[in-house]
PDB file of C-alpha atoms in Angstrom:
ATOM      1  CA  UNK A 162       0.000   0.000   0.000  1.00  0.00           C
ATOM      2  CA  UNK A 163       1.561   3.433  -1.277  1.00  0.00           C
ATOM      3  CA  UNK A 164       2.498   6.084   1.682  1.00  0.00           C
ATOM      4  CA  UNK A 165      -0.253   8.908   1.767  1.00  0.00           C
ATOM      5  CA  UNK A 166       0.397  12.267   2.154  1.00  0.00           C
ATOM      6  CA  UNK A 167      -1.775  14.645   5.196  1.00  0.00           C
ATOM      7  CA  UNK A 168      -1.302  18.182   4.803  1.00  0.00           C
ATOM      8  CA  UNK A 169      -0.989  19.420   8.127  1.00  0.00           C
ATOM      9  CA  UNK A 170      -0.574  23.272   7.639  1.00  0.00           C
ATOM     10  CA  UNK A 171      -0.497  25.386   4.928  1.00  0.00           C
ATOM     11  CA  UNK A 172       1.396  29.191   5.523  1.00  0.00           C
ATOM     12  CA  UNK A 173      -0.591  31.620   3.236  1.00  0.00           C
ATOM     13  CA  UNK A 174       0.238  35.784   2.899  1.00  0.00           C
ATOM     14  CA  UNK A 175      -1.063  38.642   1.686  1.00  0.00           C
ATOM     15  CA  UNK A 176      -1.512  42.702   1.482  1.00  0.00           C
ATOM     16  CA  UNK A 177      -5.160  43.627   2.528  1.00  0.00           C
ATOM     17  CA  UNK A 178      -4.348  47.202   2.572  1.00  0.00           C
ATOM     18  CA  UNK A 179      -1.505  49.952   2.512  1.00  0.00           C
ATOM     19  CA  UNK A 180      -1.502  50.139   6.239  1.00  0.00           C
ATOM     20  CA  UNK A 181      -3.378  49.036   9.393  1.00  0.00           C
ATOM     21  CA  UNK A 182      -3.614  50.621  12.476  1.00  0.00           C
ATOM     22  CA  UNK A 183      -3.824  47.255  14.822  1.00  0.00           C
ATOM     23  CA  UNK A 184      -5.025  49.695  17.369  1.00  0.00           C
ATOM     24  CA  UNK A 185      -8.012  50.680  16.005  1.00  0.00           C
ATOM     25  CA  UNK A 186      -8.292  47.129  14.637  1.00  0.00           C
ATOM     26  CA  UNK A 187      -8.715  46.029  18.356  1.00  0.00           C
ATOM     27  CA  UNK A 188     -11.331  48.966  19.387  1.00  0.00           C
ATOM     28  CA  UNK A 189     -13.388  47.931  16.365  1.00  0.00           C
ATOM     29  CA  UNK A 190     -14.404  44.599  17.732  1.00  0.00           C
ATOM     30  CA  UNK A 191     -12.161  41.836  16.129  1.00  0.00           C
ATOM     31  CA  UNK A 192     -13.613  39.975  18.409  1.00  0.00           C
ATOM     32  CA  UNK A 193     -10.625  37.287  20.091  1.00  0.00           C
ATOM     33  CA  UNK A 194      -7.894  39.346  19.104  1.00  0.00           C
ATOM     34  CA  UNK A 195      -4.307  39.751  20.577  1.00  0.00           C
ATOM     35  CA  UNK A 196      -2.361  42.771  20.284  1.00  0.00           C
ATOM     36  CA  UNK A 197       0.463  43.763  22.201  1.00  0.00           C
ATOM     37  CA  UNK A 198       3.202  45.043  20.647  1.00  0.00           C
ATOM     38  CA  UNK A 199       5.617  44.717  23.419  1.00  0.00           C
ATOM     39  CA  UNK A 200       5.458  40.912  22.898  1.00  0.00           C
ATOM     40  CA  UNK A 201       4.977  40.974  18.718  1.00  0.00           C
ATOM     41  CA  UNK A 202       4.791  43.401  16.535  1.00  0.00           C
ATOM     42  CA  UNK A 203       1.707  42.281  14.902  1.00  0.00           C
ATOM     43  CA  UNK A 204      -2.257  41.991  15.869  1.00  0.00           C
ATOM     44  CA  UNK A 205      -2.400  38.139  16.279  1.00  0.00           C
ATOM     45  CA  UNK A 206      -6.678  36.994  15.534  1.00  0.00           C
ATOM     46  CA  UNK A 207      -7.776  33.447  15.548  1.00  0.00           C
ATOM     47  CA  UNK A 208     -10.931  31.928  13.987  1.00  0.00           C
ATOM     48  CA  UNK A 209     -12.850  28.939  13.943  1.00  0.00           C
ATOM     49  CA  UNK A 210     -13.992  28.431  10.428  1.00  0.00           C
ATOM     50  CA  UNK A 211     -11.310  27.311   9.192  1.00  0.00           C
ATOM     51  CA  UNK A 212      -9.571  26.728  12.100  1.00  0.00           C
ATOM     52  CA  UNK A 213      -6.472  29.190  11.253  1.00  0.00           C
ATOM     53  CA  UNK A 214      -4.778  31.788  12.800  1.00  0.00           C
ATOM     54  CA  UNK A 215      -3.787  35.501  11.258  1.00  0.00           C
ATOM     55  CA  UNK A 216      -1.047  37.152  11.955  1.00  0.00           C
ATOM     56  CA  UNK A 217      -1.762  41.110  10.772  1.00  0.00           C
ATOM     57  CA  UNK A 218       1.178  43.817  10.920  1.00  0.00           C
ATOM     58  CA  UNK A 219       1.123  47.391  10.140  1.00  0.00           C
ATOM     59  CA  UNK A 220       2.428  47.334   6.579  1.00  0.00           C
ATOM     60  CA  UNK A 221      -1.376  45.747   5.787  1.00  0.00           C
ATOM     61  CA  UNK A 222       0.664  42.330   4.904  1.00  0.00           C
ATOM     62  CA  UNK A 223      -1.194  39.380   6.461  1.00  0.00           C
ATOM     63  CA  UNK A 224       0.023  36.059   7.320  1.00  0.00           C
ATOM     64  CA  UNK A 225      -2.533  32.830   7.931  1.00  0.00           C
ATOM     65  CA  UNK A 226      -1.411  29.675   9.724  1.00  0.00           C
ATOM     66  CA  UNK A 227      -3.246  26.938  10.054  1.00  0.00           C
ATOM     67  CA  UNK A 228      -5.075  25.857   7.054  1.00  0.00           C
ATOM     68  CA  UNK A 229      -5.363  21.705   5.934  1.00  0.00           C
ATOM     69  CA  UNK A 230      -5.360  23.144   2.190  1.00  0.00           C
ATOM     70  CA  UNK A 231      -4.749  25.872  -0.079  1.00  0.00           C
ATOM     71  CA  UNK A 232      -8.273  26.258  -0.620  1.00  0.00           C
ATOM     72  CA  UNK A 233      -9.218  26.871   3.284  1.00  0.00           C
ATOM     73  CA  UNK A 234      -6.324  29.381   3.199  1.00  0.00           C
ATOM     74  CA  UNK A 235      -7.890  31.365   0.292  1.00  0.00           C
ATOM     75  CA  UNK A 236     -11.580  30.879   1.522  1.00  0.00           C
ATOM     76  CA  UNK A 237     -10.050  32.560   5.510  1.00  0.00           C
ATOM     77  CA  UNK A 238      -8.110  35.444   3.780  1.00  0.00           C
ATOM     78  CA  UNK A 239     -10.931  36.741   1.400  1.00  0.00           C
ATOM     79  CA  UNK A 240     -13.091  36.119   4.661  1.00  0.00           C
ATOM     80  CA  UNK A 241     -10.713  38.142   6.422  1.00  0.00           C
ATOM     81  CA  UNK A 242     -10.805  41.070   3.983  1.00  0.00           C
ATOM     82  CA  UNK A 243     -14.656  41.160   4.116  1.00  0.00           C
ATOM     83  CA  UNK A 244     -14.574  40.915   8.147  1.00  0.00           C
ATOM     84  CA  UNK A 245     -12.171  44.080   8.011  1.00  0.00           C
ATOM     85  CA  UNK A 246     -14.577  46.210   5.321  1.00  0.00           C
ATOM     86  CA  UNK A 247     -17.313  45.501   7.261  1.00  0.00           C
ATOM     87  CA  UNK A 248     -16.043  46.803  10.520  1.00  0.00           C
ATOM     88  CA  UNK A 249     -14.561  49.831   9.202  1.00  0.00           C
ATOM     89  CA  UNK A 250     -11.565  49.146   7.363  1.00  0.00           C
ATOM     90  CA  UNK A 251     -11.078  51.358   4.238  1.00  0.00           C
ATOM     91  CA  UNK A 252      -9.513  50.447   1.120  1.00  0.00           C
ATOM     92  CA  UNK A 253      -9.274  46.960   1.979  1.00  0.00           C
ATOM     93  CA  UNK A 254      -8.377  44.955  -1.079  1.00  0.00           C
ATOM     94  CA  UNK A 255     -11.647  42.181  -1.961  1.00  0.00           C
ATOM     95  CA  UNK A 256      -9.023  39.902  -4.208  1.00  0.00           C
ATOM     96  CA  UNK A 257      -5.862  40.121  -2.890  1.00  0.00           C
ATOM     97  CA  UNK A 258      -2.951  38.021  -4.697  1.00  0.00           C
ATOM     98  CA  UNK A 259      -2.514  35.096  -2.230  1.00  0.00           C
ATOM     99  CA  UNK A 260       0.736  34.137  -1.981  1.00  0.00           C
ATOM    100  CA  UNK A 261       1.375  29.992  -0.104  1.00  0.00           C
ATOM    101  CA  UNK A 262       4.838  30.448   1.856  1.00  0.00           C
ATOM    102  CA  UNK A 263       4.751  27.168   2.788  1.00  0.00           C
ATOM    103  CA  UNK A 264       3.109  23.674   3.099  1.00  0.00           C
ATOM    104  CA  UNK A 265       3.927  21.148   5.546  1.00  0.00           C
ATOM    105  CA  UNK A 266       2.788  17.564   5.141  1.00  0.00           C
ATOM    106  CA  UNK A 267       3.066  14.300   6.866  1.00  0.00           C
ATOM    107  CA  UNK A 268       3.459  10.374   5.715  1.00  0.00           C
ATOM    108  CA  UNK A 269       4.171   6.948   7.135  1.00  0.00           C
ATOM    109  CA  UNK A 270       6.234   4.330   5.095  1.00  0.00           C
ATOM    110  CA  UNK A 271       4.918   1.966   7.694  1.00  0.00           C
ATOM    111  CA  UNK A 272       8.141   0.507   8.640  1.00  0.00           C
ATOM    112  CA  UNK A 273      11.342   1.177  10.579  1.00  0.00           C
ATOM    113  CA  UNK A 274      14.266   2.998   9.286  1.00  0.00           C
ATOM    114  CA  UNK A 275      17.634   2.921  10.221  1.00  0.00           C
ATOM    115  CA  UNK A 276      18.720   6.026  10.184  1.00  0.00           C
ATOM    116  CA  UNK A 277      22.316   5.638  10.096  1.00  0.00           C
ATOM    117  CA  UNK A 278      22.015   3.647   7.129  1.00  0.00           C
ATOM    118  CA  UNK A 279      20.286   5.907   5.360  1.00  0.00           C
ATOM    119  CA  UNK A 280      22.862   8.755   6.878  1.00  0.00           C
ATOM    120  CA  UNK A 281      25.588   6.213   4.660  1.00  0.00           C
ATOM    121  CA  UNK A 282      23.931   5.607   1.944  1.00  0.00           C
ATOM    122  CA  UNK A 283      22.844   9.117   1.184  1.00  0.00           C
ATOM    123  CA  UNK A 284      26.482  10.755   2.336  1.00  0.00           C
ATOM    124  CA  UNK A 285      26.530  14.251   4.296  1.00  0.00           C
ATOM    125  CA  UNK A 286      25.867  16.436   1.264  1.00  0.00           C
ATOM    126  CA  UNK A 287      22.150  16.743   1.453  1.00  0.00           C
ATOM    127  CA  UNK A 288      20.992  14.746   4.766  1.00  0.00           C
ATOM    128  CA  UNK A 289      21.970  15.867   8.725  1.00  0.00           C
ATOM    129  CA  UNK A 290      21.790  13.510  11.261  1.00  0.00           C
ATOM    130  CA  UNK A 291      22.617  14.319  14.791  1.00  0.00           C
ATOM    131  CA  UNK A 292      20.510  11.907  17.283  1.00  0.00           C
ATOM    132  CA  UNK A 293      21.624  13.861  20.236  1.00  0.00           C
ATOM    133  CA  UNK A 294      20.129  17.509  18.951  1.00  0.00           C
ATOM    134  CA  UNK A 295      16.906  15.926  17.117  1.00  0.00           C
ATOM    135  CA  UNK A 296      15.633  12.530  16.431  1.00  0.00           C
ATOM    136  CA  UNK A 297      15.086  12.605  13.308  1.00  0.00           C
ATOM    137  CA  UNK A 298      17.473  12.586   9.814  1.00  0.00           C
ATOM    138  CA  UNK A 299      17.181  16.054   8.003  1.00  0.00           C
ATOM    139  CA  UNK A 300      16.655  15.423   4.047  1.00  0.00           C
ATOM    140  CA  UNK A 301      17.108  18.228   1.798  1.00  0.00           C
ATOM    141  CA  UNK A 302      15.919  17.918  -1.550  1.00  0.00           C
ATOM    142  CA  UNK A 303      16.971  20.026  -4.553  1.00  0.00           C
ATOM    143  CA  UNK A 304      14.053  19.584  -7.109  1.00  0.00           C
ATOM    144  CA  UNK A 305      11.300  19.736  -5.189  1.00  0.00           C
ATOM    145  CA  UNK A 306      12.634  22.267  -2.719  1.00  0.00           C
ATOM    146  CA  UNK A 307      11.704  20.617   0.281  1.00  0.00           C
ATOM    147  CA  UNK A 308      12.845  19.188   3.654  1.00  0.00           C
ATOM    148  CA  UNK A 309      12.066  15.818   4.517  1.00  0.00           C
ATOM    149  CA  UNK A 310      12.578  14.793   8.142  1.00  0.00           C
ATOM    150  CA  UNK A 311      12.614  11.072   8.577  1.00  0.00           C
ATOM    151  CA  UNK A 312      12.148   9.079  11.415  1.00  0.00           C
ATOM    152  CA  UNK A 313      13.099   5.222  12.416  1.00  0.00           C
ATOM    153  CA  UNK A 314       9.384   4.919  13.059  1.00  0.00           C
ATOM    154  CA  UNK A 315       8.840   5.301   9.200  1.00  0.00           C
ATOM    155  CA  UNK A 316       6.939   8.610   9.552  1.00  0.00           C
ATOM    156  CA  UNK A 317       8.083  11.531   7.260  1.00  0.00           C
ATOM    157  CA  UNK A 318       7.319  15.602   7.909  1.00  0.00           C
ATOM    158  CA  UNK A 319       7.657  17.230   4.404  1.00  0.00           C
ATOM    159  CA  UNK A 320       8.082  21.032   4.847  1.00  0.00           C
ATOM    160  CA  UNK A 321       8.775  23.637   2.565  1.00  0.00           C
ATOM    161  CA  UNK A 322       6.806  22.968  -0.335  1.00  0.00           C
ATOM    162  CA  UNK A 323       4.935  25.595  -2.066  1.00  0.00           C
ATOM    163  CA  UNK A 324       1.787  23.490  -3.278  1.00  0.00           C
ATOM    164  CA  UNK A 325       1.068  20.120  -2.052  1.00  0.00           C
ATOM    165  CA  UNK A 326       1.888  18.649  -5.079  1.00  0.00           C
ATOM    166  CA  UNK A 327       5.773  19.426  -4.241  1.00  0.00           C
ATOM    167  CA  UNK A 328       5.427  17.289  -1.178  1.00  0.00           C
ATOM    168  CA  UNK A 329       4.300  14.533  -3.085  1.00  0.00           C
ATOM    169  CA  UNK A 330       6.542  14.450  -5.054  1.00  0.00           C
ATOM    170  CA  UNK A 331       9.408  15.075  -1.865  1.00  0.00           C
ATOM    171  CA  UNK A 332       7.583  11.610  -0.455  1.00  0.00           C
ATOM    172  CA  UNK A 333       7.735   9.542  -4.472  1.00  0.00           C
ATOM    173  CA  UNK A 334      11.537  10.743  -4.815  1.00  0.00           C
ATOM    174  CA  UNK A 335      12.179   9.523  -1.122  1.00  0.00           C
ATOM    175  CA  UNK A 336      10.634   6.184  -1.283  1.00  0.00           C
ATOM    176  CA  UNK A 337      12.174   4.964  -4.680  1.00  0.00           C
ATOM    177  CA  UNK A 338      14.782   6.100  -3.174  1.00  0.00           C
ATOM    178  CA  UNK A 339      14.649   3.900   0.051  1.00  0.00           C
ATOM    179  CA  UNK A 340      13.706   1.021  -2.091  1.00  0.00           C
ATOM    180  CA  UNK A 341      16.645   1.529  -4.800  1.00  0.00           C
ATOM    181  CA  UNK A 342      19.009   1.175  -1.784  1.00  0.00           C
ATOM    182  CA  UNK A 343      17.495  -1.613  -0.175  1.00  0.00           C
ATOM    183  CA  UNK A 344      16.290   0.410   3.033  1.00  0.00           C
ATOM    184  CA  UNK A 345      12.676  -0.536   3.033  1.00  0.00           C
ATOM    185  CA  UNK A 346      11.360  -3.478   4.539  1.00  0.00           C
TER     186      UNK A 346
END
C-alpha cells in the first residue's frame, strides 16, 4: 500500500491594505484578538472556520497559519478582507494576490528505518543527522525544494513545499529512493 500524504498546515500571505492601524483594529471589535506590541509586533486573531490563525502587521501584509489546504487558506483570507470592510476598514483589497509560503505535510512508510544507514547511503551532502540535537534525519531535496525529516518509526514531515503537489513528489523521490538502496522493509 503506497504512503499517503496529510497536509498538516499550509502558511498563506497577503496585502489587505496599505496600512493598518492594529489599534483601532482592536477597538473595532475583532472579536478574540491579541495585540500587544511589546510581545509581537503584529495583531495576532484566531478563527474557527477554518480553524487558522492571522497574523496582521502594520504594513497591511497578512500572514494565515493553520489551514489543511490551499483552498481553506484562500476561503479565511478573502473572509478576512470582508470581516475588516465591514467593521470599518477602508480600502481593503476584496481579491488580494494570495501568496502559499509554505506547506507542511506528513506520511508513514509503515516501517522502521535505520537512520544511520540511510545517513551512509545518502552521504553528508544533502541529509543531517545528529541523534543527540533531534531525532530525526534532516533530508534536503533540490528539485522539489523541500525538507524531509525522517524518522526510524517510518513517519516523514515534508516542509517547505509551495503546493502540495511538491510534497508529493518530496515523499515519491524519497521512497524509490529507500527502495533503490534496499532500506525498506
Amino acid at each position: 500500500m503506497e504512503p499517503t500524504i496529510t497536509i498538516e498546515n499550509i502558511v498563506a500571505s497577503t496585502r489587505l491594505a496599505e496600512d493598518f492601524d492594529l489599534q483601532k483594529l482592536m477597538d473595532a471589535g475583532l472579536e478574540g484578538a491579541e495585540y500587544n506590541k511589546t510581545k509581537f509586533p503584529g495583531l495576532v486573531y484566531r478563527i474557527e472556520n477554518p480553524k487558522v490563525v492571522f497574523l496582521i502587521f502594520t504594513s497591511g501584509k497578512v500572514v494565515c497559519a493553520g489551514a489543511r489546504s490551499t483552498d481553506k487558506a484562500h476561503m479565511a483570507l478573502i473572509n478576512l478582507a470582508n470581516e475588516l470592510s465591514s467593521i470599518g476598514c477602508k480600502e481593503i483589497d476584496p481579491e488580494p494576490e494570495i501568496r502559499v509560503q509554505n506547506v507542511v505535510a506528513s506520511a508513514d512508510l509503515k516501517t522502521n528505518l535505520n537512520l544511520n544507514a540511510i545517513l551512509t547511503a545518502f552521504g553528508m551532502e544533502n541529509v543531517e543527522y545528529e541523534p543527540e540535537v533531534f531525532p530525526g534525519l534532516v533530508y534536503k531535496l533540490e528539485a522539489p525544494k523541500v525538507v524531509v525529516l525522517v524518522f526510524r518509526t517510518g513517519k516523514l514531515v515534508i516542509t517547505g513545499g509551495k503546493c502540495p503537489e511538491d510534497c508529493e513528489e518530496g515523499l515519491r523521490i524519497i521512497k524509490r529512493q529507500f527502495e533503490e538502496l534496499g532500506l525498506l522493509y
